[in-house]
Amino acid sequence: ISGDTVGIATGGSGSVSSPNVAAGSQTLSLGTLALSNNSGGNYTLVGGSGTAIITPATLVLTGSQIYNAGTAFAGSNLVANGVNGETFAVTGSGSSGNLVSPNVQTGSVLSTTMGLSLGSSNNGGIAGNYNALGPVCSVVSVTPAPLGITVTGTYTGLNTITPSAFTKNGLQGGDSIDSISSATVYNPNVSANSYNYVTGITIGSGTASMSNYALSVAYNATTGDTQNKATINPAPLAISVNATYNGTNSFTKDNAIIDVAGMVNKETLVVTGVNTYSSNVGDNGTNYVTSITSIAGSSTASLSNYAINSGYRAVSGTLVAGATANTSPNAVTLSAAALVLDIGASKTYDGTTNFYVTPGSLASNFDYGFIGTVGSDAPYITGGSAQVSSANRGTYSKFFNNTLTLSDPNYTLTGGAVIALITQAPLTIVGAKTSLVYTGSQQTNSSATVYGVVGGQSITVDPAAYAKATNVAQGIQNDAAYTLIYSGGASANNYKVTSTDKGSLTITAAPLNVVGANNK
């Protein structure tokens, strides 16, 4: 009236007989509808009727699929969401245009719904009440694909290793992993191999991106896309041992110098005991450590994380570990044990400084004893000689040189006490027993011979001691006391007359010829 304008206020509702689009135009009952712009209360809504049409609602697609290296989004991974909790299945394998990118993503909108169709509802939804499927307001995600992995690497002291070998299972499409530059593992130690696994990898080369894959964060040795196994090999350790022969294959820090090299991550390893392949000095050049038996408590390294060469390898220059255990030095060098040689020697003067051992019969002109033998070892001198400072009679307290050889190369001669006595050589003098015919003049015994003189020297009897006689009546005349004459290097100090057989001179009657007179 008079230009007043009133309307239907918000907040009220009318109703129709069917909720579905298919019902078309329907009578609308007023229900709780009220007037607006009626502040004066000049109007009231009574009686009357209206019509209403229900139009299709829009379905919202939501879903998630595992990364498969493609941009199609399968209907089986989607749900079409309607009003009042109504939902529909989606069918079809989708098309390459569904996603802009194949990579893992969250809260993305589909680019198209090509290849997708609306399926049935199991909670009362009617397809006719909704518009055709479309990407508007869709919300989809792509989650990482499971990747099975095994890695093998060398102990580094850290949870990060550089794999020397690896396997992979579960790569999608044309994705590839050609190399792994690094891997992180649950436990860095060799001892954890029965339960150790990979927590992450860095791809060195290949087309795959780890952002599209997920590792199962638990140990699993079964081949497949959930496999996860890490194997840590011991780090190579170089070792050298220098020791003195002790008759055993065992050495400790107290009787050997034990050096190691190759510890990683600033770890320390103080080896206090080893076993060796051989106990003998003669095996130097082939001898090696077979096992490390103990380490000091101050060591920060675990012995199980390191491995030594299983055979001999020489140390060249500074001790450095190789790339592997079998290219790392492992050498044992044993020095001969010192034998203190005590000698009690005695020989008759022979003009030389030598005291000797004859190898064949082991005859010698000295007795000896050793101090320093190990266990049941019984080394002996096999030959050679030892020299005192002079060849002359006397007592000597040391040898100034020797060429003595031992039966056992595990020992070397050193020091000891020496009492070496050179005694006088015995001489025997035999005088001639001479018988001479009377000549009317005084005659002298012919000679006396000295026996026992060292070759090259000369000892003779002074002729003044020889017996003299003229007449038969003098009978047997014996030589006087002999006096010796030394020459040619001979010295009275080195000889002693032990036997004398004096010579003698006898004058026999001269034959007398009697010639009778011839008287005529």
Short mmCIF file of C-alpha atoms in Angstrom, two decimals:
data_model
loop_
_atom_site.label_atom_id
_atom_site.label_comp_id
_atom_site.label_asym_id
_atom_site.label_seq_id
_atom_site.Cartn_x
_atom_site.Cartn_y
_atom_site.Cartn_z
CA ILE A 1 0.00 0.00 0.00
CA SER A 2 1.16 3.55 -0.81
CA GLY A 3 4.48 2.19 -2.27
CA ASP A 4 5.52 -0.05 0.68
CA THR A 5 7.92 -2.85 -0.28
CA VAL A 6 8.15 -6.02 1.81
CA GLY A 7 10.06 -9.25 1.22
CA ILE A 8 10.71 -12.74 2.64
CA ALA A 9 13.02 -12.60 5.63
CA THR A 10 16.01 -14.91 5.98
CA GLY A 11 16.01 -17.60 8.61
CA GLY A 12 12.71 -19.17 7.80
CA SER A 13 12.08 -22.14 5.61
CA GLY A 14 9.45 -23.61 3.40
CA SER A 15 9.25 -27.15 2.12
CA VAL A 16 8.53 -29.22 -0.95
CA SER A 17 7.39 -32.76 -1.23
CA SER A 18 10.64 -34.20 -2.84
CA PRO A 19 14.34 -33.38 -2.23
CA ASN A 20 15.39 -34.58 -5.67
CA VAL A 21 16.18 -32.67 -8.80
CA ALA A 22 14.03 -35.06 -10.81
CA ALA A 23 10.84 -33.72 -9.14
CA GLY A 24 11.06 -30.56 -11.21
CA SER A 25 8.82 -27.59 -10.21
CA GLN A 26 7.07 -28.29 -6.88
CA THR A 27 4.59 -26.54 -4.64
CA LEU A 28 6.29 -24.73 -1.83
CA SER A 29 4.55 -24.65 1.55
CA LEU A 30 5.17 -21.43 3.55
CA GLY A 31 6.35 -23.18 6.68
CA THR A 32 8.23 -20.66 8.83
CA LEU A 33 8.74 -18.08 6.15
CA ALA A 34 8.30 -14.49 7.43
CA LEU A 35 8.18 -10.98 5.95
CA SER A 36 11.07 -8.57 5.87
CA ASN A 37 10.87 -4.74 5.80
CA ASN A 38 7.73 -4.93 7.95
CA SER A 39 8.95 -3.01 10.96
CA GLY A 40 5.62 -1.24 11.40
CA GLY A 41 3.74 -4.50 11.53
CA ASN A 42 1.43 -3.22 8.90
CA TYR A 43 1.38 -6.51 7.01
CA THR A 44 0.85 -10.16 7.78
CA LEU A 45 1.64 -13.27 5.65
CA VAL A 46 -1.46 -15.48 5.35
CA GLY A 47 -2.49 -18.15 2.93
CA GLY A 48 -1.06 -18.30 -0.59
CA SER A 49 1.33 -20.74 -2.19
CA GLY A 50 4.57 -20.82 -4.25
CA THR A 51 6.66 -23.06 -6.43
CA ALA A 52 10.29 -24.28 -5.97
CA ILE A 53 12.87 -26.06 -8.20
CA ILE A 54 15.83 -28.09 -6.80
CA THR A 55 18.98 -27.74 -8.96
CA PRO A 56 21.99 -30.21 -9.07
CA ALA A 57 24.70 -29.85 -6.45
CA THR A 58 28.45 -30.01 -7.20
CA LEU A 59 30.43 -33.07 -6.16
CA VAL A 60 33.83 -32.48 -4.58
CA LEU A 61 36.52 -35.06 -5.41
CA THR A 62 38.99 -36.02 -2.72
CA GLY A 63 41.57 -38.78 -2.61
CA SER A 64 45.13 -39.97 -2.29
CA GLN A 65 47.25 -42.31 -4.37
CA ILE A 66 50.76 -43.75 -4.04
CA TYR A 67 53.38 -42.27 -6.33
CA ASN A 68 53.58 -44.26 -9.57
CA ALA A 69 55.63 -41.88 -11.77
CA GLY A 70 52.46 -41.03 -13.78
CA THR A 71 50.03 -38.09 -13.87
CA ALA A 72 46.84 -40.15 -14.20
CA PHE A 73 44.76 -40.34 -11.03
CA ALA A 74 42.84 -43.63 -10.80
CA GLY A 75 39.16 -43.45 -9.81
CA SER A 76 39.69 -46.20 -7.24
CA ASN A 77 41.77 -43.69 -5.27
CA LEU A 78 39.02 -41.00 -5.27
CA VAL A 79 35.74 -40.34 -3.46
CA ALA A 80 33.03 -37.99 -4.82
CA ASN A 81 31.61 -36.09 -1.86
CA GLY A 82 28.02 -34.75 -2.03
CA VAL A 83 25.65 -33.07 0.46
CA ASN A 84 24.46 -34.42 3.78
CA GLY A 85 27.32 -36.96 3.89
CA GLU A 86 26.39 -38.56 0.60
CA THR A 87 29.39 -40.12 -1.16
CA PHE A 88 29.98 -41.86 -4.47
CA ALA A 89 32.62 -44.17 -5.79
CA VAL A 90 34.64 -43.04 -8.80
CA THR A 91 35.55 -45.40 -11.62
CA GLY A 92 38.04 -45.28 -14.45
CA SER A 93 41.82 -45.23 -14.61
CA GLY A 94 42.03 -41.51 -15.23
CA SER A 95 44.18 -39.85 -17.84
CA SER A 96 47.62 -38.27 -18.04
CA GLY A 97 46.05 -34.84 -17.72
CA ASN A 98 44.59 -35.42 -14.24
CA LEU A 99 47.72 -34.11 -12.48
CA VAL A 100 50.13 -31.38 -13.44
CA SER A 101 53.03 -33.31 -11.83
CA PRO A 102 53.53 -36.99 -10.98
CA ASN A 103 55.50 -36.14 -7.86
CA VAL A 104 54.47 -36.43 -4.24
CA GLN A 105 52.09 -33.57 -3.38
CA THR A 106 49.47 -32.51 -0.85
CA GLY A 107 46.21 -30.55 -1.29
CA SER A 108 46.43 -30.33 -5.06
CA VAL A 109 43.51 -29.64 -7.45
CA LEU A 110 42.90 -31.98 -10.34
CA SER A 111 43.45 -30.38 -13.71
CA THR A 112 40.80 -32.50 -15.39
CA THR A 113 38.51 -35.42 -14.69
CA MET A 114 39.06 -37.07 -18.02
CA GLY A 115 39.09 -40.84 -17.75
CA LEU A 116 36.98 -40.71 -14.58
CA SER A 117 33.30 -41.56 -14.10
CA LEU A 118 30.86 -41.30 -11.25
CA GLY A 119 30.12 -44.62 -9.65
CA SER A 120 27.46 -45.75 -7.23
CA SER A 121 26.69 -44.55 -3.75
CA ASN A 122 26.29 -46.88 -0.82
CA ASN A 123 24.71 -44.32 1.45
CA GLY A 124 21.66 -43.09 -0.53
CA GLY A 125 23.21 -40.65 -2.91
CA ILE A 126 21.48 -40.19 -6.30
CA ALA A 127 23.69 -39.26 -9.24
CA GLY A 128 20.92 -37.15 -10.79
CA ASN A 129 21.05 -34.72 -7.89
CA TYR A 130 24.62 -33.72 -8.82
CA ASN A 131 26.41 -32.06 -11.64
CA ALA A 132 28.79 -34.11 -13.76
CA LEU A 133 32.21 -34.77 -12.24
CA GLY A 134 34.59 -31.84 -12.48
CA PRO A 135 37.92 -30.79 -11.00
CA VAL A 136 36.51 -27.74 -9.22
CA CYS A 137 37.33 -27.72 -5.51
CA SER A 138 38.94 -31.17 -5.75
CA VAL A 139 41.59 -31.96 -3.13
CA VAL A 140 44.04 -34.78 -3.88
CA SER A 141 47.41 -35.97 -2.62
CA VAL A 142 50.20 -38.22 -3.93
CA THR A 143 52.09 -40.09 -1.19
CA PRO A 144 55.59 -41.63 -1.41
CA ALA A 145 55.93 -45.10 -2.90
CA PRO A 146 57.59 -47.75 -0.72
CA LEU A 147 61.19 -48.51 -1.70
CA GLY A 148 63.04 -51.64 -0.66
CA ILE A 149 66.76 -51.07 -0.11
CA THR A 150 69.90 -52.91 0.98
CA VAL A 151 73.30 -51.28 1.34
CA THR A 152 76.77 -52.57 2.12
CA GLY A 153 79.55 -50.26 3.25
CA THR A 154 82.68 -49.97 5.32
CA TYR A 155 82.63 -48.86 8.94
CA THR A 156 83.20 -45.10 9.28
CA GLY A 157 82.51 -44.54 12.95
CA LEU A 158 79.46 -42.53 11.90
CA ASN A 159 75.89 -43.32 10.92
CA THR A 160 76.74 -42.13 7.41
CA ILE A 161 78.51 -44.49 5.00
CA THR A 162 79.41 -44.57 1.33
CA PRO A 163 77.87 -47.80 0.00
CA SER A 164 80.16 -50.15 -1.90
CA ALA A 165 77.11 -52.14 -3.04
CA PHE A 166 73.34 -51.74 -2.93
CA THR A 167 70.06 -53.18 -4.20
CA LYS A 168 66.68 -51.50 -4.67
CA ASN A 169 63.13 -52.76 -5.14
CA GLY A 170 59.99 -50.76 -5.94
CA LEU A 171 61.13 -48.08 -8.37
CA GLN A 172 58.20 -46.73 -10.40
CA GLY A 173 57.90 -46.10 -14.12
CA GLY A 174 61.25 -45.24 -15.66
CA ASP A 175 62.81 -44.09 -12.40
CA SER A 176 66.35 -45.32 -11.83
CA ILE A 177 68.98 -45.27 -9.09
CA ASP A 178 72.38 -45.91 -10.63
CA SER A 179 74.53 -44.97 -7.66
CA ILE A 180 74.15 -43.93 -4.02
CA SER A 181 76.61 -41.30 -2.82
CA SER A 182 75.79 -41.76 0.86
CA ALA A 183 73.45 -43.60 3.17
CA THR A 184 72.52 -43.14 6.79
CA VAL A 185 72.03 -46.23 8.90
CA TYR A 186 70.35 -46.93 12.20
CA ASN A 187 73.56 -48.16 13.85
CA PRO A 188 77.18 -47.52 12.70
CA ASN A 189 78.65 -50.73 14.15
CA VAL A 190 79.50 -54.05 12.53
CA SER A 191 77.96 -55.88 15.48
CA ALA A 192 74.51 -54.49 14.53
CA ASN A 193 74.38 -56.24 11.15
CA SER A 194 71.68 -58.67 12.28
CA TYR A 195 69.23 -55.84 12.85
CA ASN A 196 70.65 -52.76 11.14
CA TYR A 197 68.71 -50.82 8.51
CA VAL A 198 68.85 -47.74 6.31
CA THR A 199 67.24 -44.51 7.48
CA GLY A 200 67.99 -42.46 4.38
CA ILE A 201 69.95 -42.38 1.12
CA THR A 202 71.36 -39.70 -1.14
CA ILE A 203 71.12 -40.66 -4.80
CA GLY A 204 74.38 -40.11 -6.61
CA SER A 205 73.09 -40.71 -10.14
CA GLY A 206 69.79 -41.81 -11.65
CA THR A 207 66.41 -40.31 -12.52
CA ALA A 208 64.59 -41.14 -9.29
CA SER A 209 63.95 -38.56 -6.57
CA MET A 210 63.87 -39.76 -2.98
CA SER A 211 61.12 -37.24 -2.23
CA ASN A 212 58.83 -39.63 -4.14
CA TYR A 213 59.81 -42.69 -2.12
CA ALA A 214 59.69 -43.83 1.48
CA LEU A 215 61.86 -46.40 3.23
CA SER A 216 60.43 -48.78 5.76
CA VAL A 217 62.20 -47.70 8.96
CA ALA A 218 62.74 -51.18 10.36
CA TYR A 219 65.02 -54.13 9.64
CA ASN A 220 63.54 -56.47 7.02
CA ALA A 221 65.68 -58.98 5.12
CA THR A 222 62.85 -60.23 2.87
CA THR A 223 63.20 -59.10 -0.75
CA GLY A 224 60.51 -56.64 -1.80
CA ASP A 225 59.55 -52.99 -1.63
CA THR A 226 59.61 -53.04 2.18
CA GLN A 227 63.03 -54.67 2.44
CA ASN A 228 65.52 -52.66 4.46
CA LYS A 229 68.89 -54.05 5.42
CA ALA A 230 72.26 -52.42 6.15
CA THR A 231 75.52 -54.40 6.26
CA ILE A 232 78.60 -52.74 7.73
CA ASN A 233 81.96 -54.31 6.90
CA PRO A 234 84.95 -53.81 9.24
CA ALA A 235 87.32 -50.99 8.40
CA PRO A 236 90.80 -52.16 7.25
CA LEU A 237 93.46 -52.06 9.94
CA ALA A 238 97.22 -52.06 9.35
CA ILE A 239 99.37 -53.71 12.03
CA SER A 240 103.06 -54.28 12.64
CA VAL A 241 104.78 -56.08 15.51
CA ASN A 242 108.44 -55.92 16.45
CA ALA A 243 109.46 -58.26 19.23
CA THR A 244 112.22 -60.48 20.58
CA TYR A 245 111.88 -64.24 20.21
CA ASN A 246 110.17 -65.73 23.27
CA GLY A 247 109.45 -69.27 22.10
CA THR A 248 105.68 -68.67 21.70
CA ASN A 249 103.24 -67.22 19.19
CA SER A 250 101.89 -64.72 21.72
CA PHE A 251 103.17 -61.23 22.37
CA THR A 252 101.99 -58.34 24.53
CA LYS A 253 102.74 -54.66 24.87
CA ASP A 254 105.21 -55.64 27.62
CA ASN A 255 107.48 -57.62 25.31
CA ALA A 256 106.71 -56.18 21.88
CA ILE A 257 106.17 -52.93 20.01
CA ILE A 258 102.68 -53.17 18.48
CA ASP A 259 101.61 -50.46 16.05
CA VAL A 260 98.25 -50.09 14.28
CA ALA A 261 96.90 -47.62 11.74
CA GLY A 262 93.58 -47.07 10.00
CA MET A 263 91.27 -45.98 12.82
CA VAL A 264 88.41 -43.78 11.61
CA ASN A 265 86.55 -40.81 13.06
CA LYS A 266 89.42 -40.02 15.46
CA GLU A 267 88.95 -43.33 17.28
CA THR A 268 91.84 -44.75 19.27
CA LEU A 269 92.91 -48.38 19.45
CA VAL A 270 95.70 -49.49 21.78
CA VAL A 271 96.50 -53.14 21.06
CA THR A 272 97.93 -54.93 24.09
CA GLY A 273 98.16 -58.51 22.85
CA VAL A 274 98.46 -60.46 19.59
CA ASN A 275 98.94 -63.98 18.28
CA THR A 276 101.30 -64.56 15.36
CA TYR A 277 101.55 -67.12 12.58
CA SER A 278 105.08 -68.17 13.58
CA SER A 279 107.25 -67.91 16.65
CA ASN A 280 110.55 -68.13 14.75
CA VAL A 281 113.01 -65.46 13.64
CA GLY A 282 113.60 -67.43 10.45
CA ASP A 283 110.06 -66.63 9.27
CA ASN A 284 110.65 -62.88 9.13
CA GLY A 285 109.37 -61.75 5.77
CA THR A 286 106.38 -64.11 5.87
CA ASN A 287 105.24 -63.82 9.50
CA TYR A 288 102.05 -61.94 10.39
CA VAL A 289 99.46 -61.35 13.12
CA THR A 290 96.68 -63.93 13.08
CA SER A 291 94.55 -62.28 15.76
CA ILE A 292 94.43 -59.36 18.13
CA THR A 293 93.82 -60.85 21.56
CA SER A 294 93.39 -57.75 23.71
CA ILE A 295 93.16 -53.97 23.66
CA ALA A 296 93.58 -51.34 26.35
CA GLY A 297 90.55 -50.09 28.21
CA SER A 298 91.44 -46.57 27.14
CA SER A 299 90.70 -47.44 23.50
CA THR A 300 87.67 -45.66 22.08
CA ALA A 301 87.39 -48.07 19.15
CA SER A 302 85.64 -51.43 19.19
CA LEU A 303 87.81 -54.23 17.84
CA SER A 304 84.84 -55.78 16.02
CA ASN A 305 84.67 -52.74 13.74
CA TYR A 306 88.14 -53.38 12.29
CA ALA A 307 89.76 -56.21 10.33
CA ILE A 308 93.41 -57.09 9.69
CA ASN A 309 94.93 -58.75 6.65
CA SER A 310 94.56 -62.54 6.75
CA GLY A 311 98.15 -62.98 5.54
CA TYR A 312 101.54 -61.30 5.39
CA ARG A 313 101.97 -57.93 3.75
CA ALA A 314 105.11 -55.87 4.26
CA VAL A 315 105.17 -52.38 5.74
CA SER A 316 106.53 -49.88 3.25
CA GLY A 317 107.50 -46.63 4.91
CA THR A 318 104.88 -45.18 7.25
CA LEU A 319 102.31 -47.66 8.52
CA VAL A 320 99.07 -46.90 6.63
CA ALA A 321 95.96 -49.02 6.10
CA GLY A 322 95.00 -49.94 2.55
CA ALA A 323 91.61 -49.65 0.89
CA THR A 324 90.71 -53.13 2.14
CA ALA A 325 91.95 -55.46 4.85
CA ASN A 326 93.77 -57.63 2.29
CA THR A 327 95.69 -54.64 0.92
CA SER A 328 96.70 -53.44 4.38
CA PRO A 329 100.14 -54.19 5.92
CA ASN A 330 100.40 -57.01 8.43
CA ALA A 331 103.97 -57.85 9.36
CA VAL A 332 105.72 -59.42 12.34
CA THR A 333 109.48 -59.01 12.75
CA LEU A 334 111.19 -61.02 15.47
CA SER A 335 114.70 -60.37 16.74
CA ALA A 336 116.93 -63.13 18.01
CA ALA A 337 116.95 -63.52 21.79
CA ALA A 338 120.22 -62.67 23.51
CA LEU A 339 122.18 -65.63 24.88
CA VAL A 340 124.77 -64.83 27.49
CA LEU A 341 127.73 -67.09 26.72
CA ASP A 342 129.92 -68.10 29.64
CA ILE A 343 133.14 -69.83 28.54
CA GLY A 344 135.76 -71.71 30.47
CA ALA A 345 138.53 -72.36 27.95
CA SER A 346 141.90 -74.01 28.15
CA LYS A 347 144.32 -75.04 25.43
CA THR A 348 147.94 -75.81 24.99
CA TYR A 349 149.93 -73.17 23.24
CA ASP A 350 149.62 -73.67 19.50
CA GLY A 351 150.85 -70.36 18.16
CA THR A 352 147.31 -69.04 17.40
CA THR A 353 144.74 -66.89 19.22
CA ASN A 354 141.90 -69.26 18.33
CA PHE A 355 139.70 -71.30 20.61
CA TYR A 356 137.57 -73.41 18.32
CA VAL A 357 134.64 -75.73 17.83
CA THR A 358 134.91 -78.33 15.10
CA PRO A 359 131.46 -78.69 13.46
CA GLY A 360 131.74 -82.34 12.48
CA SER A 361 132.49 -83.87 15.85
CA LEU A 362 131.70 -80.83 17.98
CA ALA A 363 135.12 -81.32 19.52
CA SER A 364 136.30 -78.09 21.05
CA ASN A 365 138.96 -76.66 23.28
CA PHE A 366 136.54 -74.91 25.54
CA ASP A 367 133.46 -75.63 27.63
CA TYR A 368 130.54 -73.25 27.61
CA GLY A 369 127.13 -72.57 29.06
CA PHE A 370 124.19 -70.33 28.06
CA ILE A 371 122.01 -67.98 30.08
CA GLY A 372 118.77 -66.85 28.43
CA THR A 373 117.34 -69.93 26.71
CA VAL A 374 113.55 -70.06 26.41
CA GLY A 375 111.40 -72.98 27.52
CA SER A 376 112.77 -76.32 26.40
CA ASP A 377 115.05 -74.84 23.74
CA ALA A 378 118.55 -76.32 23.76
CA PRO A 379 120.72 -74.33 21.36
CA TYR A 380 124.38 -75.23 20.96
CA ILE A 381 127.44 -73.96 19.17
CA THR A 382 127.82 -75.67 15.82
CA GLY A 383 131.21 -74.33 14.79
CA GLY A 384 133.50 -71.37 14.45
CA SER A 385 136.18 -69.94 16.67
CA ALA A 386 136.81 -67.20 19.19
CA GLN A 387 139.98 -65.19 19.47
CA VAL A 388 141.88 -63.79 22.44
CA SER A 389 144.23 -60.86 22.08
CA SER A 390 147.47 -62.87 22.01
CA ALA A 391 148.67 -66.34 21.12
CA ASN A 392 151.06 -66.45 24.06
CA ARG A 393 150.76 -68.35 27.28
CA GLY A 394 148.52 -66.57 29.76
CA THR A 395 145.01 -66.11 31.18
CA TYR A 396 142.54 -64.00 29.19
CA SER A 397 139.23 -62.52 30.39
CA LYS A 398 137.56 -61.84 27.06
CA PHE A 399 137.38 -62.71 23.40
CA PHE A 400 137.89 -59.73 21.19
CA ASN A 401 136.28 -61.44 18.19
CA ASN A 402 134.40 -64.63 17.33
CA THR A 403 132.88 -66.50 14.41
CA LEU A 404 130.89 -68.90 16.55
CA THR A 405 127.66 -70.17 15.01
CA LEU A 406 124.52 -71.36 16.77
CA SER A 407 122.20 -74.25 16.00
CA ASP A 408 119.11 -72.04 16.52
CA PRO A 409 118.68 -68.75 14.58
CA ASN A 410 116.26 -67.57 17.24
CA TYR A 411 119.24 -66.69 19.41
CA THR A 412 122.28 -64.47 19.19
CA LEU A 413 125.39 -64.57 21.37
CA THR A 414 126.09 -61.61 23.59
CA GLY A 415 128.31 -60.85 26.56
CA GLY A 416 129.11 -63.35 29.23
CA ALA A 417 132.16 -64.27 31.29
CA VAL A 418 135.35 -65.60 29.71
CA ILE A 419 138.25 -67.38 31.39
CA ALA A 420 140.58 -68.49 28.62
CA LEU A 421 143.88 -70.13 29.57
CA ILE A 422 146.74 -70.85 27.20
CA THR A 423 149.19 -73.26 28.82
CA GLN A 424 152.79 -74.02 27.85
CA ALA A 425 153.29 -76.49 25.10
CA PRO A 426 155.21 -79.64 26.22
CA LEU A 427 158.68 -80.26 24.77
CA THR A 428 160.54 -83.54 24.62
CA ILE A 429 164.34 -83.54 24.14
CA VAL A 430 165.99 -86.65 22.83
CA GLY A 431 169.81 -86.66 22.71
CA ALA A 432 171.76 -88.75 20.29
CA LYS A 433 173.45 -91.96 21.55
CA THR A 434 176.70 -91.68 19.68
CA SER A 435 179.58 -94.14 19.44
CA LEU A 436 182.82 -92.87 17.86
CA VAL A 437 186.12 -94.63 17.09
CA TYR A 438 189.14 -93.37 18.95
CA THR A 439 191.05 -90.80 16.90
CA GLY A 440 193.53 -89.54 19.44
CA SER A 441 191.61 -86.22 19.54
CA GLN A 442 188.69 -85.03 21.65
CA GLN A 443 185.38 -85.75 20.03
CA THR A 444 181.82 -84.28 20.66
CA ASN A 445 178.37 -85.90 20.70
CA SER A 446 176.53 -85.28 17.42
CA SER A 447 173.14 -83.74 18.36
CA ALA A 448 169.93 -83.55 20.43
CA THR A 449 166.43 -83.18 18.88
CA VAL A 450 163.60 -81.07 20.41
CA TYR A 451 160.04 -82.42 19.76
CA GLY A 452 156.74 -80.46 20.21
CA VAL A 453 157.77 -77.22 18.56
CA VAL A 454 154.91 -75.28 16.88
CA GLY A 455 155.20 -75.15 13.11
CA GLY A 456 157.26 -72.27 11.79
CA GLN A 457 159.16 -71.84 15.05
CA SER A 458 162.60 -73.19 15.94
CA ILE A 459 163.95 -74.55 19.23
CA THR A 460 167.38 -76.16 19.31
CA VAL A 461 169.76 -77.42 21.98
CA ASP A 462 172.89 -75.42 22.79
CA PRO A 463 175.79 -77.64 21.55
CA ALA A 464 177.81 -76.73 24.67
CA ALA A 465 175.86 -79.40 26.52
CA TYR A 466 176.98 -82.18 24.24
CA ALA A 467 179.26 -84.82 25.80
CA LYS A 468 182.99 -84.78 24.97
CA ALA A 469 185.60 -87.59 25.20
CA THR A 470 189.02 -88.58 23.91
CA ASN A 471 189.88 -92.00 25.24
CA VAL A 472 188.15 -95.33 25.43
CA ALA A 473 188.97 -95.45 29.05
CA GLN A 474 186.59 -92.56 29.71
CA GLY A 475 183.68 -94.87 29.13
CA ILE A 476 180.21 -93.50 28.42
CA GLN A 477 180.08 -89.73 28.68
CA ASN A 478 176.53 -88.23 29.06
CA ASP A 479 175.44 -84.87 27.76
CA ALA A 480 175.32 -82.07 30.32
CA ALA A 481 172.07 -80.25 31.20
CA TYR A 482 170.52 -78.99 28.03
CA THR A 483 170.04 -75.30 27.35
CA LEU A 484 167.52 -74.43 24.64
CA ILE A 485 167.94 -71.82 21.97
CA TYR A 486 164.61 -70.17 20.81
CA SER A 487 164.23 -68.57 17.39
CA GLY A 488 161.76 -68.14 14.57
CA GLY A 489 159.14 -66.61 16.89
CA ALA A 490 159.51 -69.23 19.62
CA SER A 491 159.48 -68.03 23.24
CA ALA A 492 160.54 -69.90 26.36
CA ASN A 493 157.37 -68.56 28.06
CA ASN A 494 155.24 -70.69 25.77
CA TYR A 495 157.05 -74.00 26.23
CA LYS A 496 157.92 -76.37 29.02
CA VAL A 497 160.30 -79.32 28.81
CA THR A 498 158.37 -82.29 30.11
CA SER A 499 160.68 -85.12 29.02
CA THR A 500 164.41 -85.39 28.46
CA ASP A 501 166.36 -88.35 27.18
CA LYS A 502 169.97 -87.28 27.39
CA GLY A 503 172.41 -88.22 24.76
CA SER A 504 175.80 -89.89 25.34
CA LEU A 505 179.17 -90.39 23.73
CA THR A 506 181.27 -93.53 23.79
CA ILE A 507 184.82 -93.82 22.39
CA THR A 508 185.58 -97.19 20.97
CA ALA A 509 189.04 -98.58 20.36
CA ALA A 510 190.57 -97.87 17.06
CA PRO A 511 191.63 -100.94 15.09
CA LEU A 512 195.34 -101.60 15.15
CA ASN A 513 197.05 -103.27 12.23
CA VAL A 514 200.25 -105.17 13.08
CA VAL A 515 202.69 -105.58 10.26
CA GLY A 516 205.69 -107.91 10.83
CA ALA A 517 209.31 -107.03 9.70
CA ASN A 518 210.72 -108.63 6.56
CA ASN A 519 214.37 -109.38 7.37
CA LYS A 520 216.44 -110.68 4.56
#
